[in-house]
mmCIF file of C-alpha atoms in Angstrom:
data_model
loop_
_atom_site.group_PDB
_atom_site.id
_atom_site.type_symbol
_atom_site.label_atom_id
_atom_site.label_comp_id
_atom_site.label_asym_id
_atom_site.label_seq_id
_atom_site.Cartn_x
_atom_site.Cartn_y
_atom_site.Cartn_z
ATOM 1 C CA MET Y 1 -6.966 0.907 -20.885
ATOM 2 C CA PHE Y 2 -6.234 0.849 -17.747
ATOM 3 C CA CYS Y 3 -5.175 3.600 -14.687
ATOM 4 C CA PHE Y 4 -3.634 3.128 -12.257
ATOM 5 C CA ILE Y 5 -4.087 5.810 -9.451
ATOM 6 C CA HIS Y 6 -2.122 6.585 -6.116
ATOM 7 C CA GLN Y 7 -3.652 9.014 -4.036
ATOM 8 C CA HIS Y 8 -1.943 10.463 -0.352
ATOM 9 C CA LYS Y 9 -3.379 13.221 2.223
ATOM 10 C CA SER Y 10 -0.231 15.544 -0.235
ATOM 11 C CA ILE Y 11 2.213 14.682 -2.327
ATOM 12 C CA ILE Y 12 5.650 16.670 -0.656
ATOM 13 C CA PRO Y 13 6.530 18.438 -4.206
ATOM 14 C CA GLU Y 14 9.775 16.900 -3.674
ATOM 15 C CA VAL Y 15 9.134 13.788 -3.686
ATOM 16 C CA ARG Y 16 7.030 14.560 -6.742
ATOM 17 C CA ASN Y 17 10.703 15.823 -8.374
ATOM 18 C CA HIS Y 18 11.827 12.683 -7.714
ATOM 19 C CA PHE Y 19 10.047 11.327 -9.199
ATOM 20 C CA ILE Y 20 9.650 12.497 -12.081
ATOM 21 C CA MET Y 21 13.714 12.947 -12.249
ATOM 22 C CA LYS Y 22 14.081 9.731 -12.358
ATOM 23 C CA LEU Y 23 11.822 7.969 -15.121
ATOM 24 C CA LYS Y 24 13.729 10.824 -17.504
ATOM 25 C CA GLU Y 25 17.252 8.823 -16.319
ATOM 26 C CA VAL Y 26 15.240 6.843 -17.332
ATOM 27 C CA LEU Y 27 12.992 6.941 -20.110
ATOM 28 C CA ASN Y 28 17.156 8.390 -21.467
ATOM 29 C CA GLN Y 29 18.881 5.577 -21.197
ATOM 30 C CA ARG Y 30 15.451 4.179 -23.810
ATOM 31 C CA ASN Y 31 16.117 6.633 -26.099
ATOM 32 C CA GLY Y 32 12.020 7.236 -25.117
ATOM 33 C CA TYR Y 33 10.871 9.693 -26.456
ATOM 34 C CA TYR Y 34 9.025 11.998 -23.850
ATOM 35 C CA VAL Y 35 7.238 15.539 -23.560
ATOM 36 C CA TYR Y 36 7.226 16.700 -20.171
ATOM 37 C CA HIS Y 37 4.531 19.469 -19.178
ATOM 38 C CA LYS Y 38 5.473 21.299 -16.316
ATOM 39 C CA ASN Y 39 2.665 23.817 -15.516
ATOM 40 C CA ARG Y 40 0.235 20.897 -15.284
ATOM 41 C CA HIS Y 41 2.952 18.373 -13.948
ATOM 42 C CA THR Y 42 2.196 15.677 -16.648
ATOM 43 C CA ILE Y 43 4.540 13.772 -18.385
ATOM 44 C CA LEU Y 44 3.358 12.052 -21.948
ATOM 45 C CA ILE Y 45 5.883 9.350 -23.036
ATOM 46 C CA ASN Y 46 6.060 7.166 -26.958
ATOM 47 C CA ASP Y 47 8.240 4.253 -26.576
ATOM 48 C CA ASP Y 48 7.564 2.359 -29.688
ATOM 49 C CA LEU Y 49 4.578 2.301 -29.757
ATOM 50 C CA GLU Y 50 3.620 2.193 -26.257
ATOM 51 C CA GLU Y 51 1.518 5.702 -25.153
ATOM 52 C CA LEU Y 52 1.738 6.475 -21.467
ATOM 53 C CA ILE Y 53 0.173 9.617 -19.571
ATOM 54 C CA ILE Y 54 0.988 10.321 -15.578
ATOM 55 C CA SER Y 55 -0.325 13.339 -14.530
ATOM 56 C CA MET Y 56 0.490 14.597 -10.750
ATOM 57 C CA SER Y 57 -1.274 16.807 -8.045
ATOM 58 C CA ASP Y 58 0.046 17.469 -5.482
ATOM 59 C CA ARG Y 59 -2.402 14.227 -4.020
ATOM 60 C CA GLN Y 60 -2.532 11.932 -6.820
ATOM 61 C CA ILE Y 61 -0.555 10.270 -9.313
ATOM 62 C CA LEU Y 62 -2.568 9.324 -12.666
ATOM 63 C CA ILE Y 63 -1.225 6.279 -15.242
ATOM 64 C CA LEU Y 64 -2.923 6.344 -18.007
ATOM 65 C CA SER Y 65 -1.681 2.700 -20.016
ATOM 66 C CA GLU Y 66 -2.830 0.624 -22.724
ATOM 67 C CA PHE Y 67 -1.099 -1.942 -21.261
ATOM 68 C CA ASP Y 68 -1.884 -3.842 -18.161
ATOM 69 C CA PHE Y 69 1.167 -3.833 -14.975
ATOM 70 C CA GLU Y 70 2.754 -7.182 -15.841
ATOM 71 C CA ASP Y 71 1.372 -7.480 -18.753
ATOM 72 C CA GLY Y 72 3.995 -7.717 -20.646
ATOM 73 C CA SER Y 73 4.617 -3.837 -22.051
ATOM 74 C CA SER Y 74 7.748 -3.089 -20.398
ATOM 75 C CA LEU Y 75 7.062 0.361 -20.111
ATOM 76 C CA THR Y 76 4.537 0.202 -18.179
ATOM 77 C CA ASP Y 77 4.882 -1.966 -16.388
ATOM 78 C CA LEU Y 78 8.365 0.611 -15.744
ATOM 79 C CA VAL Y 79 6.276 3.031 -15.148
ATOM 80 C CA ILE Y 80 4.852 1.090 -12.219
ATOM 81 C CA ASP Y 81 7.429 0.419 -10.926
ATOM 82 C CA LYS Y 82 9.442 3.164 -10.426
ATOM 83 C CA ALA Y 83 6.135 4.685 -8.697
ATOM 84 C CA LEU Y 84 5.846 2.114 -6.001
ATOM 85 C CA VAL Y 85 9.447 1.938 -5.440
ATOM 86 C CA ILE Y 86 8.563 6.361 -4.883
ATOM 87 C CA PHE Y 87 5.270 6.344 -3.716
ATOM 88 C CA GLY Y 88 4.536 2.921 -2.030
ATOM 89 C CA SER Y 89 1.752 1.733 -3.363
ATOM 90 C CA ILE Y 90 -1.625 2.400 -6.197
ATOM 91 C CA SER Y 91 -4.153 2.898 -4.113
ATOM 92 C CA VAL Y 92 -6.607 2.693 -7.346
ATOM 93 C CA ARG Y 93 -6.399 -0.123 -10.664
ATOM 94 C CA ILE Y 94 -9.276 1.259 -12.413
ATOM 95 C CA GLU Y 95 -10.014 -1.016 -16.227
ATOM 96 C CA TYR Y 96 -11.854 0.891 -18.704
#
């Protein structure tokens, strides 16, 4: 399992909402199944036996995946790529 974290002093709600909107657009194009919990700012994605969890707060974005970035998982690569474009960096990568 891999955990990718983007941390910042403060993530502006408009930027977080832009990230969510871009993810929804891509997932709808791929016909991917996802659930968005608006109150918790959490997205659960299930796409061809791949599962991802994205949890967002005012200070960090947490992405949990079974696959590493650029390790053959198109879904993980897609989500990380969107995060890199919008937030600029992934602060921490943890494998456990």
